[in-house]
PDB file of C-alpha atoms in Angstrom:
ATOM      1  CA  MET A 221      23.394 -78.253   4.896  1.00 50.00           C
ATOM      2  CA  ASP A 222      22.626 -74.747   3.601  1.00 55.00           C
ATOM      3  CA  GLY A 223      20.837 -72.627   6.239  1.00 55.00           C
ATOM      4  CA  GLU A 224      17.876 -71.716   4.008  1.00 56.00           C
ATOM      5  CA  LEU A 225      17.443 -75.349   2.939  1.00 49.00           C
ATOM      6  CA  LEU A 226      17.574 -76.444   6.578  1.00 50.00           C
ATOM      7  CA  ASP A 227      14.902 -73.873   7.486  1.00 54.00           C
ATOM      8  CA  SER A 228      12.737 -75.122   4.622  1.00 52.00           C
ATOM      9  CA  VAL A 229      13.059 -78.730   5.799  1.00 46.00           C
ATOM     10  CA  ARG A 230      12.137 -77.674   9.320  1.00 54.00           C
ATOM     11  CA  ARG A 231       9.078 -75.744   8.091  1.00 51.00           C
ATOM     12  CA  VAL A 232       7.928 -78.741   6.028  1.00 47.00           C
ATOM     13  CA  GLY A 233       8.423 -80.985   9.048  1.00 53.00           C
ATOM     14  CA  SER A 234       6.404 -78.579  11.175  1.00 49.00           C
ATOM     15  CA  TRP A 235       3.592 -78.532   8.606  1.00 48.00           C
ATOM     16  CA  VAL A 236       3.542 -82.326   8.527  1.00 49.00           C
ATOM     17  CA  ASP A 237       3.429 -82.503  12.316  1.00 54.00           C
ATOM     18  CA  SER A 238       0.584 -79.964  12.370  1.00 45.00           C
ATOM     19  CA  ALA A 239      -1.331 -81.899   9.720  1.00 47.00           C
ATOM     20  CA  ARG A 240      -0.973 -85.063  11.761  1.00 58.00           C
ATOM     21  CA  ARG A 241      -2.187 -83.312  14.902  1.00 49.00           C
ATOM     22  CA  TRP A 242      -5.194 -81.871  13.010  1.00 43.00           C
ATOM     23  CA  ALA A 243      -6.004 -85.315  11.629  1.00 50.00           C
ATOM     24  CA  ARG A 244      -5.795 -86.891  15.101  1.00 53.00           C
ATOM     25  CA  ALA A 245      -7.891 -84.076  16.573  1.00 43.00           C
ATOM     26  CA  GLY A 246     -10.466 -84.497  13.807  1.00 42.00           C
ATOM     27  CA  ARG A 247     -10.719 -88.223  14.452  1.00 49.00           C
ATOM     28  CA  ALA A 248     -11.063 -87.603  18.174  1.00 46.00           C
ATOM     29  CA  ALA A 249     -13.783 -84.989  17.560  1.00 38.00           C
ATOM     30  CA  ARG A 250     -15.714 -87.372  15.327  1.00 45.00           C
ATOM     31  CA  GLN A 251     -15.404 -90.069  17.956  1.00 51.00           C
ATOM     32  CA  ARG A 252     -16.727 -87.708  20.634  1.00 49.00           C
ATOM     33  CA  GLN A 253     -19.793 -86.944  18.523  1.00 76.00           C
ATOM     34  CA  GLU A 254     -23.006 -87.691  20.363  1.00 86.00           C
ATOM     35  CA  PRO A 255     -24.700 -90.893  19.164  1.00 94.00           C
ATOM     36  CA  VAL A 256     -27.989 -90.613  17.292  1.00 96.00           C
ATOM     37  CA  ILE A 257     -30.306 -93.420  18.415  1.00 97.00           C
ATOM     38  CA  GLY A 258     -32.963 -94.584  15.978  1.00 98.00           C
ATOM     39  CA  LEU A 259     -35.783 -96.953  16.973  1.00 98.00           C
ATOM     40  CA  ALA A 260     -37.140 -99.240  14.227  1.00 98.00           C
ATOM     41  CA  LEU A 261     -40.498-100.861  14.990  1.00 98.00           C
ATOM     42  CA  GLY A 262     -41.592-103.895  12.985  1.00 96.00           C
ATOM     43  CA  GLY A 263     -45.081-105.020  12.083  1.00 91.00           C
ATOM     44  CA  GLY A 264     -47.332-107.598  13.708  1.00 87.00           C
ATOM     45  CA  PHE A 265     -50.846-106.096  13.882  1.00 86.00           C
ATOM     46  CA  ALA A 266     -52.157-106.767  17.437  1.00 88.00           C
ATOM     47  CA  ARG A 267     -48.683-107.933  18.486  1.00 91.00           C
ATOM     48  CA  GLY A 268     -47.550-104.334  17.921  1.00 93.00           C
ATOM     49  CA  ILE A 269     -48.824-103.655  21.452  1.00 94.00           C
ATOM     50  CA  ALA A 270     -45.517-105.184  22.629  1.00 96.00           C
ATOM     51  CA  HIS A 271     -43.780-102.061  21.269  1.00 97.00           C
ATOM     52  CA  LEU A 272     -45.371-100.106  24.124  1.00 97.00           C
ATOM     53  CA  GLY A 273     -43.590-102.287  26.652  1.00 97.00           C
ATOM     54  CA  VAL A 274     -40.277-101.600  24.928  1.00 98.00           C
ATOM     55  CA  LEU A 275     -40.945 -97.852  24.856  1.00 98.00           C
ATOM     56  CA  SER A 276     -41.912 -97.812  28.532  1.00 98.00           C
ATOM     57  CA  VAL A 277     -38.551 -99.321  29.548  1.00 98.00           C
ATOM     58  CA  LEU A 278     -36.574 -96.959  27.317  1.00 98.00           C
ATOM     59  CA  GLU A 279     -38.485 -94.022  28.797  1.00 97.00           C
ATOM     60  CA  GLU A 280     -38.005 -95.199  32.394  1.00 97.00           C
ATOM     61  CA  GLU A 281     -34.277 -95.659  31.800  1.00 97.00           C
ATOM     62  CA  LYS A 282     -34.028 -92.262  30.071  1.00 96.00           C
ATOM     63  CA  ILE A 283     -32.659 -93.777  26.866  1.00 97.00           C
ATOM     64  CA  PRO A 284     -32.871 -90.989  24.248  1.00 96.00           C
ATOM     65  CA  ILE A 285     -34.756 -91.704  21.029  1.00 97.00           C
ATOM     66  CA  HIS A 286     -33.725 -89.281  18.304  1.00 97.00           C
ATOM     67  CA  CYS A 287     -35.844 -90.721  15.479  1.00 98.00           C
ATOM     68  CA  LEU A 288     -38.434 -93.430  14.900  1.00 98.00           C
ATOM     69  CA  ALA A 289     -39.338 -95.563  11.896  1.00 98.00           C
ATOM     70  CA  GLY A 290     -42.225 -97.997  11.705  1.00 98.00           C
ATOM     71  CA  VAL A 291     -44.033-100.422   9.459  1.00 96.00           C
ATOM     72  CA  SER A 292     -47.620-101.606   9.850  1.00 94.00           C
ATOM     73  CA  ALA A 293     -48.478-101.754  13.579  1.00 94.00           C
ATOM     74  CA  GLY A 294     -45.024-100.346  14.292  1.00 96.00           C
ATOM     75  CA  ALA A 295     -45.934 -97.299  12.199  1.00 97.00           C
ATOM     76  CA  MET A 296     -49.042 -96.716  14.341  1.00 97.00           C
ATOM     77  CA  VAL A 297     -47.085 -96.894  17.580  1.00 97.00           C
ATOM     78  CA  ALA A 298     -44.191 -94.806  16.248  1.00 98.00           C
ATOM     79  CA  ALA A 299     -46.532 -92.072  14.990  1.00 98.00           C
ATOM     80  CA  ALA A 300     -48.550 -91.974  18.202  1.00 98.00           C
ATOM     81  CA  TYR A 301     -45.451 -91.711  20.391  1.00 98.00           C
ATOM     82  CA  ALA A 302     -43.703 -89.220  18.110  1.00 98.00           C
ATOM     83  CA  SER A 303     -46.860 -87.069  18.014  1.00 98.00           C
ATOM     84  CA  GLY A 304     -46.709 -86.563  21.772  1.00 97.00           C
ATOM     85  CA  ALA A 305     -49.160 -89.180  23.032  1.00 97.00           C
ATOM     86  CA  THR A 306     -48.025 -90.728  26.307  1.00 97.00           C
ATOM     87  CA  ILE A 307     -47.488 -94.458  26.655  1.00 96.00           C
ATOM     88  CA  ALA A 308     -50.429 -94.559  29.087  1.00 95.00           C
ATOM     89  CA  GLU A 309     -52.697 -92.880  26.519  1.00 96.00           C
ATOM     90  CA  ILE A 310     -51.596 -95.239  23.752  1.00 95.00           C
ATOM     91  CA  GLU A 311     -52.056 -98.211  26.088  1.00 93.00           C
ATOM     92  CA  VAL A 312     -55.674 -97.248  26.803  1.00 93.00           C
ATOM     93  CA  MET A 313     -56.407 -97.148  23.072  1.00 90.00           C
ATOM     94  CA  ALA A 314     -54.521-100.406  22.466  1.00 87.00           C
ATOM     95  CA  ARG A 315     -56.330-102.317  25.209  1.00 86.00           C
ATOM     96  CA  SER A 316     -59.744-101.294  23.889  1.00 85.00           C
ATOM     97  CA  MET A 317     -58.893-101.637  20.196  1.00 83.00           C
ATOM     98  CA  ARG A 318     -60.720-104.206  18.082  1.00 83.00           C
ATOM     99  CA  PHE A 319     -60.450-105.125  14.433  1.00 81.00           C
ATOM    100  CA  ARG A 320     -63.721-103.335  13.643  1.00 84.00           C
ATOM    101  CA  ASP A 321     -62.186-100.046  14.850  1.00 85.00           C
ATOM    102  CA  VAL A 322     -59.865 -99.929  11.840  1.00 85.00           C
ATOM    103  CA  ALA A 323     -61.531-102.125   9.219  1.00 82.00           C
ATOM    104  CA  ARG A 324     -64.883-102.807   7.559  1.00 83.00           C
ATOM    105  CA  TRP A 325     -65.681-105.961   5.618  1.00 87.00           C
ATOM    106  CA  THR A 326     -66.408-105.420   1.946  1.00 86.00           C
ATOM    107  CA  VAL A 327     -66.770-107.263  -1.344  1.00 82.00           C
ATOM    108  CA  ASN A 328     -63.874-106.330  -3.597  1.00 83.00           C
ATOM    109  CA  ARG A 329     -61.576-108.313  -5.864  1.00 84.00           C
ATOM    110  CA  LEU A 330     -58.508-106.572  -4.361  1.00 85.00           C
ATOM    111  CA  GLY A 331     -59.181-107.363  -0.697  1.00 84.00           C
ATOM    112  CA  LEU A 332     -61.674-108.300   1.976  1.00 85.00           C
ATOM    113  CA  VAL A 333     -61.746-105.149   4.114  1.00 88.00           C
ATOM    114  CA  THR A 334     -61.376-101.395   3.715  1.00 88.00           C
ATOM    115  CA  SER A 335     -59.407 -99.203   6.102  1.00 86.00           C
ATOM    116  CA  GLU A 336     -61.408 -95.949   6.022  1.00 88.00           C
ATOM    117  CA  ARG A 337     -62.322 -96.473   9.682  1.00 90.00           C
ATOM    118  CA  MET A 338     -58.635 -96.172  10.482  1.00 93.00           C
ATOM    119  CA  ASN A 339     -58.859 -92.443   9.713  1.00 94.00           C
ATOM    120  CA  SER A 340     -61.026 -91.668  12.742  1.00 94.00           C
ATOM    121  CA  PHE A 341     -59.113 -94.131  14.928  1.00 94.00           C
ATOM    122  CA  LEU A 342     -55.783 -92.474  14.111  1.00 96.00           C
ATOM    123  CA  LYS A 343     -57.229 -89.001  14.697  1.00 96.00           C
ATOM    124  CA  ARG A 344     -58.125 -90.122  18.223  1.00 95.00           C
ATOM    125  CA  LEU A 345     -54.770 -91.820  18.759  1.00 96.00           C
ATOM    126  CA  LEU A 346     -52.403 -89.144  17.388  1.00 98.00           C
ATOM    127  CA  LYS A 347     -51.897 -85.653  18.791  1.00 97.00           C
ATOM    128  CA  VAL A 348     -50.846 -84.171  15.420  1.00 97.00           C
ATOM    129  CA  TYR A 349     -51.404 -85.378  11.873  1.00 97.00           C
ATOM    130  CA  THR A 350     -48.428 -84.235   9.783  1.00 97.00           C
ATOM    131  CA  PHE A 351     -44.778 -85.264   9.774  1.00 98.00           C
ATOM    132  CA  GLU A 352     -43.495 -81.727  10.316  1.00 97.00           C
ATOM    133  CA  GLN A 353     -45.517 -81.394  13.538  1.00 97.00           C
ATOM    134  CA  MET A 354     -44.066 -84.516  15.135  1.00 98.00           C
ATOM    135  CA  ARG A 355     -42.286 -84.109  18.479  1.00 97.00           C
ATOM    136  CA  ILE A 356     -39.691 -86.693  17.350  1.00 97.00           C
ATOM    137  CA  PRO A 357     -38.711 -87.119  13.682  1.00 97.00           C
ATOM    138  CA  MET A 358     -40.400 -90.256  12.379  1.00 97.00           C
ATOM    139  CA  ALA A 359     -40.875 -92.206   9.167  1.00 98.00           C
ATOM    140  CA  VAL A 360     -43.469 -94.629   7.842  1.00 98.00           C
ATOM    141  CA  VAL A 361     -42.618 -97.360   5.339  1.00 97.00           C
ATOM    142  CA  ALA A 362     -45.129 -98.735   2.839  1.00 97.00           C
ATOM    143  CA  THR A 363     -44.570-100.980  -0.184  1.00 95.00           C
ATOM    144  CA  ASP A 364     -45.115 -99.889  -3.794  1.00 96.00           C
ATOM    145  CA  LEU A 365     -47.147-102.728  -5.276  1.00 92.00           C
ATOM    146  CA  GLU A 366     -46.008-102.024  -8.851  1.00 92.00           C
ATOM    147  CA  SER A 367     -42.239-101.759  -8.276  1.00 93.00           C
ATOM    148  CA  GLY A 368     -42.001-103.856  -5.123  1.00 91.00           C
ATOM    149  CA  ASP A 369     -39.810-101.174  -3.530  1.00 94.00           C
ATOM    150  CA  PRO A 370     -40.265 -99.664  -0.080  1.00 94.00           C
ATOM    151  CA  ARG A 371     -41.756 -96.171  -0.077  1.00 96.00           C
ATOM    152  CA  LEU A 372     -40.438 -94.008   2.746  1.00 96.00           C
ATOM    153  CA  PHE A 373     -42.700 -91.212   4.032  1.00 97.00           C
ATOM    154  CA  ARG A 374     -41.124 -88.592   6.298  1.00 96.00           C
ATOM    155  CA  GLY A 375     -40.354 -84.911   6.696  1.00 95.00           C
ATOM    156  CA  ARG A 376     -43.516 -83.242   5.430  1.00 95.00           C
ATOM    157  CA  GLY A 377     -47.129 -83.964   4.663  1.00 97.00           C
ATOM    158  CA  ASP A 378     -50.020 -86.043   5.940  1.00 97.00           C
ATOM    159  CA  VAL A 379     -49.100 -89.005   8.158  1.00 98.00           C
ATOM    160  CA  ILE A 380     -52.467 -90.793   8.241  1.00 97.00           C
ATOM    161  CA  LEU A 381     -52.583 -92.047   4.650  1.00 97.00           C
ATOM    162  CA  PRO A 382     -49.030 -93.487   4.837  1.00 97.00           C
ATOM    163  CA  ILE A 383     -49.943 -95.335   8.046  1.00 97.00           C
ATOM    164  CA  ARG A 384     -53.051 -96.793   6.414  1.00 96.00           C
ATOM    165  CA  ALA A 385     -50.911 -97.877   3.475  1.00 97.00           C
ATOM    166  CA  SER A 386     -48.278 -99.405   5.751  1.00 96.00           C
ATOM    167  CA  CYS A 387     -51.015-101.408   7.515  1.00 94.00           C
ATOM    168  CA  SER A 388     -52.655-102.661   4.296  1.00 93.00           C
ATOM    169  CA  TYR A 389     -51.923-106.358   4.673  1.00 90.00           C
ATOM    170  CA  PRO A 390     -52.224-107.898   1.170  1.00 88.00           C
ATOM    171  CA  GLY A 391     -55.172-110.192   0.626  1.00 83.00           C
ATOM    172  CA  LEU A 392     -56.971-108.738   3.640  1.00 87.00           C
ATOM    173  CA  PHE A 393     -56.929-104.935   3.272  1.00 89.00           C
ATOM    174  CA  LEU A 394     -57.513-103.137   0.004  1.00 92.00           C
ATOM    175  CA  PRO A 395     -54.359-101.444  -1.351  1.00 94.00           C
ATOM    176  CA  ILE A 396     -54.165 -97.681  -0.799  1.00 95.00           C
ATOM    177  CA  ARG A 397     -54.100 -95.390  -3.819  1.00 94.00           C
ATOM    178  CA  TRP A 398     -51.310 -92.794  -3.710  1.00 93.00           C
ATOM    179  CA  GLY A 399     -51.295 -90.750  -6.892  1.00 92.00           C
ATOM    180  CA  ASP A 400     -51.068 -93.314  -9.669  1.00 92.00           C
ATOM    181  CA  ARG A 401     -49.502 -95.943  -7.385  1.00 94.00           C
ATOM    182  CA  HIS A 402     -50.921 -98.686  -5.183  1.00 95.00           C
ATOM    183  CA  LEU A 403     -49.389 -99.128  -1.725  1.00 97.00           C
ATOM    184  CA  VAL A 404     -49.553-102.101   0.636  1.00 95.00           C
ATOM    185  CA  ASP A 405     -48.050-103.236   3.942  1.00 93.00           C
ATOM    186  CA  GLY A 406     -44.539-101.872   4.496  1.00 91.00           C
ATOM    187  CA  ALA A 407     -43.446-105.167   6.033  1.00 89.00           C
ATOM    188  CA  ILE A 408     -43.593-106.792   2.587  1.00 90.00           C
ATOM    189  CA  SER A 409     -40.504-104.878   1.449  1.00 91.00           C
ATOM    190  CA  MET A 410     -38.941-103.910   4.824  1.00 90.00           C
ATOM    191  CA  ASP A 411     -40.006-106.160   7.695  1.00 90.00           C
ATOM    192  CA  VAL A 412     -38.175-104.045  10.300  1.00 96.00           C
ATOM    193  CA  PRO A 413     -37.312-100.505   9.079  1.00 97.00           C
ATOM    194  CA  ALA A 414     -33.726-100.362  10.339  1.00 97.00           C
ATOM    195  CA  ARG A 415     -32.482 -98.972   7.018  1.00 96.00           C
ATOM    196  CA  ALA A 416     -35.123 -96.241   7.174  1.00 97.00           C
ATOM    197  CA  ALA A 417     -33.795 -95.190  10.581  1.00 97.00           C
ATOM    198  CA  ARG A 418     -30.268 -95.090   9.147  1.00 97.00           C
ATOM    199  CA  GLU A 419     -31.487 -92.922   6.286  1.00 95.00           C
ATOM    200  CA  MET A 420     -32.888 -90.510   8.869  1.00 96.00           C
ATOM    201  CA  GLY A 421     -29.389 -90.080  10.309  1.00 95.00           C
ATOM    202  CA  ALA A 422     -29.274 -92.652  13.100  1.00 97.00           C
ATOM    203  CA  THR A 423     -25.733 -93.699  14.000  1.00 96.00           C
ATOM    204  CA  HIS A 424     -27.131 -96.625  16.003  1.00 97.00           C
ATOM    205  CA  VAL A 425     -30.399 -98.474  15.423  1.00 98.00           C
ATOM    206  CA  VAL A 426     -32.384-100.398  18.019  1.00 98.00           C
ATOM    207  CA  SER A 427     -34.715-102.716  16.103  1.00 98.00           C
ATOM    208  CA  VAL A 428     -37.817-104.383  17.552  1.00 98.00           C
ATOM    209  CA  SER A 429     -38.970-107.532  15.774  1.00 95.00           C
ATOM    210  CA  LEU A 430     -42.316-109.204  16.457  1.00 91.00           C
ATOM    211  CA  GLU A 431     -41.862-112.373  14.442  1.00 76.00           C
ATOM    212  CA  ALA A 432     -44.554-114.925  15.165  1.00 64.00           C
ATOM    213  CA  GLY A 433     -42.707-117.991  13.872  1.00 57.00           C
ATOM    214  CA  GLY A 434     -44.243-121.058  12.258  1.00 52.00           C
ATOM    215  CA  VAL A 435     -43.681-123.805  14.818  1.00 51.00           C
ATOM    216  CA  GLY A 436     -46.668-126.162  14.862  1.00 54.00           C
ATOM    217  CA  PHE A 437     -48.399-124.275  12.036  1.00 59.00           C
ATOM    218  CA  ASP A 438     -51.847-125.662  11.257  1.00 64.00           C
ATOM    219  CA  PRO A 439     -53.609-123.821   8.404  1.00 68.00           C
ATOM    220  CA  GLN A 440     -57.195-122.992   9.287  1.00 71.00           C
ATOM    221  CA  ASN A 441     -58.126-120.547   6.528  1.00 69.00           C
ATOM    222  CA  MET A 442     -56.818-118.555   3.580  1.00 68.00           C
ATOM    223  CA  LEU A 443     -55.453-115.759   5.766  1.00 68.00           C
ATOM    224  CA  ASN A 444     -53.449-118.257   7.820  1.00 69.00           C
ATOM    225  CA  VAL A 445     -51.849-119.494   4.630  1.00 74.00           C
ATOM    226  CA  VAL A 446     -51.074-115.987   3.312  1.00 72.00           C
ATOM    227  CA  ASN A 447     -49.688-114.956   6.689  1.00 72.00           C
ATOM    228  CA  ARG A 448     -47.406-117.993   6.900  1.00 74.00           C
ATOM    229  CA  CYS A 449     -46.154-117.434   3.341  1.00 73.00           C
ATOM    230  CA  ILE A 450     -45.177-113.862   4.213  1.00 74.00           C
ATOM    231  CA  GLN A 451     -43.457-115.089   7.396  1.00 74.00           C
ATOM    232  CA  ILE A 452     -41.380-117.489   5.319  1.00 75.00           C
ATOM    233  CA  LEU A 453     -40.402-114.659   2.970  1.00 75.00           C
ATOM    234  CA  GLN A 454     -39.423-112.426   5.882  1.00 72.00           C
ATOM    235  CA  GLU A 455     -37.348-115.170   7.499  1.00 76.00           C
ATOM    236  CA  ARG A 456     -35.275-115.327   4.329  1.00 75.00           C
ATOM    237  CA  THR A 457     -34.764-111.562   4.072  1.00 78.00           C
ATOM    238  CA  GLN A 458     -34.188-110.687   7.730  1.00 86.00           C
ATOM    239  CA  ALA A 459     -30.399-110.755   7.335  1.00 89.00           C
ATOM    240  CA  ASP A 460     -30.634-107.368   5.600  1.00 91.00           C
ATOM    241  CA  TRP A 461     -32.267-105.397   8.431  1.00 94.00           C
ATOM    242  CA  ARG A 462     -30.293-107.258  11.078  1.00 94.00           C
ATOM    243  CA  SER A 463     -27.043-106.258   9.349  1.00 95.00           C
ATOM    244  CA  VAL A 464     -27.750-102.542   9.919  1.00 96.00           C
ATOM    245  CA  SER A 465     -29.179-102.943  13.433  1.00 97.00           C
ATOM    246  CA  SER A 466     -27.011-102.219  16.470  1.00 97.00           C
ATOM    247  CA  VAL A 467     -29.320-103.997  18.916  1.00 98.00           C
ATOM    248  CA  VAL A 468     -32.265-106.295  18.192  1.00 97.00           C
ATOM    249  CA  ILE A 469     -35.113-106.667  20.704  1.00 98.00           C
ATOM    250  CA  GLU A 470     -37.415-109.657  20.170  1.00 96.00           C
ATOM    251  CA  PRO A 471     -40.387-109.852  22.559  1.00 96.00           C
ATOM    252  CA  GLU A 472     -41.849-113.324  23.035  1.00 93.00           C
ATOM    253  CA  VAL A 473     -45.191-112.825  21.290  1.00 90.00           C
ATOM    254  CA  ALA A 474     -45.367-115.923  19.090  1.00 83.00           C
ATOM    255  CA  GLY A 475     -48.304-117.265  21.080  1.00 82.00           C
ATOM    256  CA  PHE A 476     -50.559-114.310  20.234  1.00 83.00           C
ATOM    257  CA  GLY A 477     -52.684-114.136  17.103  1.00 75.00           C
ATOM    258  CA  TRP A 478     -52.688-111.252  14.650  1.00 70.00           C
ATOM    259  CA  ASP A 479     -56.004-110.132  16.180  1.00 72.00           C
ATOM    260  CA  GLY A 480     -55.178-111.027  19.786  1.00 77.00           C
ATOM    261  CA  PHE A 481     -55.994-107.636  21.306  1.00 81.00           C
ATOM    262  CA  ASP A 482     -57.323-109.276  24.479  1.00 83.00           C
ATOM    263  CA  GLY A 483     -53.723-110.212  25.303  1.00 87.00           C
ATOM    264  CA  ALA A 484     -52.599-106.580  25.453  1.00 88.00           C
ATOM    265  CA  GLY A 485     -51.302-106.782  29.019  1.00 91.00           C
ATOM    266  CA  GLN A 486     -49.209-109.905  28.387  1.00 94.00           C
ATOM    267  CA  MET A 487     -47.794-108.506  25.153  1.00 94.00           C
ATOM    268  CA  MET A 488     -46.768-105.261  26.842  1.00 95.00           C
ATOM    269  CA  GLU A 489     -45.024-107.246  29.565  1.00 96.00           C
ATOM    270  CA  ALA A 490     -43.253-109.331  26.908  1.00 96.00           C
ATOM    271  CA  GLY A 491     -41.986-106.077  25.383  1.00 97.00           C
ATOM    272  CA  ARG A 492     -40.791-104.843  28.772  1.00 97.00           C
ATOM    273  CA  GLN A 493     -38.947-108.075  29.555  1.00 97.00           C
ATOM    274  CA  ALA A 494     -37.197-108.144  26.173  1.00 97.00           C
ATOM    275  CA  ALA A 495     -36.182-104.487  26.500  1.00 98.00           C
ATOM    276  CA  ARG A 496     -34.759-105.028  29.975  1.00 98.00           C
ATOM    277  CA  LEU A 497     -32.610-107.875  28.687  1.00 97.00           C
ATOM    278  CA  ALA A 498     -31.238-105.588  25.979  1.00 98.00           C
ATOM    279  CA  LEU A 499     -30.515-102.637  28.292  1.00 97.00           C
ATOM    280  CA  PRO A 500     -26.779-103.364  28.765  1.00 97.00           C
ATOM    281  CA  GLN A 501     -26.303-103.383  24.997  1.00 97.00           C
ATOM    282  CA  ILE A 502     -28.391-100.245  24.524  1.00 97.00           C
ATOM    283  CA  ARG A 503     -26.532 -98.366  27.246  1.00 96.00           C
ATOM    284  CA  SER A 504     -23.221 -99.252  25.633  1.00 95.00           C
ATOM    285  CA  LEU A 505     -24.360 -97.343  22.527  1.00 95.00           C
ATOM    286  CA  LEU A 506     -24.388 -94.172  24.617  1.00 92.00           C
ATOM    287  CA  GLU A 507     -20.879 -94.617  26.007  1.00 84.00           C
ATOM    288  CA  PRO A 508     -18.136 -92.348  24.615  1.00 69.00           C
ATOM    289  CA  PRO A 509     -16.223 -94.251  21.906  1.00 60.00           C
ATOM    290  CA  GLN A 510     -12.717 -95.361  22.702  1.00 57.00           C
ATOM    291  CA  GLU A 511      -9.868 -93.343  21.221  1.00 47.00           C
ATOM    292  CA  ASP A 512      -7.998 -95.022  18.407  1.00 43.00           C
ATOM    293  CA  ALA A 513      -4.367 -96.081  18.603  1.00 36.00           C
ATOM    294  CA  ALA A 514      -3.110 -92.972  16.757  1.00 38.00           C
ATOM    295  CA  THR A 515      -4.732 -90.706  19.365  1.00 36.00           C
ATOM    296  CA  ARG A 516      -3.670 -92.760  22.393  1.00 35.00           C
ATOM    297  CA  GLY A 517      -0.168 -93.508  21.182  1.00 36.00           C
ATOM    298  CA  ALA A 518       1.305 -96.114  18.887  1.00 35.00           C
ATOM    299  CA  ASP A 519       2.350 -98.384  21.740  1.00 35.00           C
ATOM    300  CA  ALA A 520      -1.141 -98.513  23.315  1.00 31.00           C
ATOM    301  CA  ARG A 521      -3.255-101.606  22.883  1.00 31.00           C
ATOM    302  CA  PRO A 522      -6.303-101.213  20.619  1.00 30.00           C
ATOM    303  CA  ALA A 523      -9.667-100.952  22.341  1.00 27.00           C
ATOM    304  CA  ARG A 524     -11.715-104.144  22.387  1.00 27.00           C
ATOM    305  CA  ARG A 525     -14.675-103.922  20.008  1.00 26.00           C
ATOM    306  CA  LEU A 526     -18.015-105.187  21.272  1.00 26.00           C
ATOM    307  CA  SER A 527     -20.320-106.639  18.650  1.00 28.00           C
ATOM    308  CA  LEU A 528     -23.961-105.828  19.332  1.00 31.00           C
ATOM    309  CA  ARG A 529     -25.445-107.602  16.334  1.00 31.00           C
ATOM    310  CA  ARG A 530     -27.290-110.813  16.928  1.00 31.00           C
TER     311      ARG A 530
END
């Protein structure tokens, strides 16, 4: 072979080898990237107190939370924690909270109660009142009543109005006006905001679901019927948020009513127990990812993949 042609072939071969090494190095670097853990807190009104039990275990075990997303009661807890309130401070408020602290009965064709009282309650609960001041990036999900789509609030602006909107359970609370739109409970369009956490940049999402279930359901009033209808809807749409969740924590809170604030201690313990059971899965999210076959060598066996979805 001609000497110049041979040199050219060697240079091309060297470039190819370099490109392969860069590609392998790039894959290895991406795999070494630190995980971003997002916590998605579902709704449940008084049952949202169970979220505090989950947070207490994550804090004790030094599990990092890089972003939070919440709907309804989950939005309250997420905002309080992200604002800098301690779990002990939130617990004190939760144990003393009653329905009258956030709602006032009214006569209106769009609902039975108003949520203006929630303004003063949230100003006592939160340390800061805007998204940009939050200690941990967080998002609140409400539902646009006209389009039916979830409305994600995050980044900048007032946090109190979005929380009120996310807590506006249809049929009970009046919808919240936002510009020319009407907003209601975020759980109507996104029962557990796992997708919102992904949109915030989470590589792994720990979702907390407070489903009450319908076993032995005995309708006592209109609100029981509306609540059960929404539960049925959520049962049929839960596959979506579960599909983007890395770990799902489900505290046993089915025995507590939507206004069961007097069971705060038991609900917190239910959250703690469920979080402890999930700790091995959560810790595995923080482990360095295994190198792929190209990085370890073609003859190496592929790493076993652990499915964390339930």
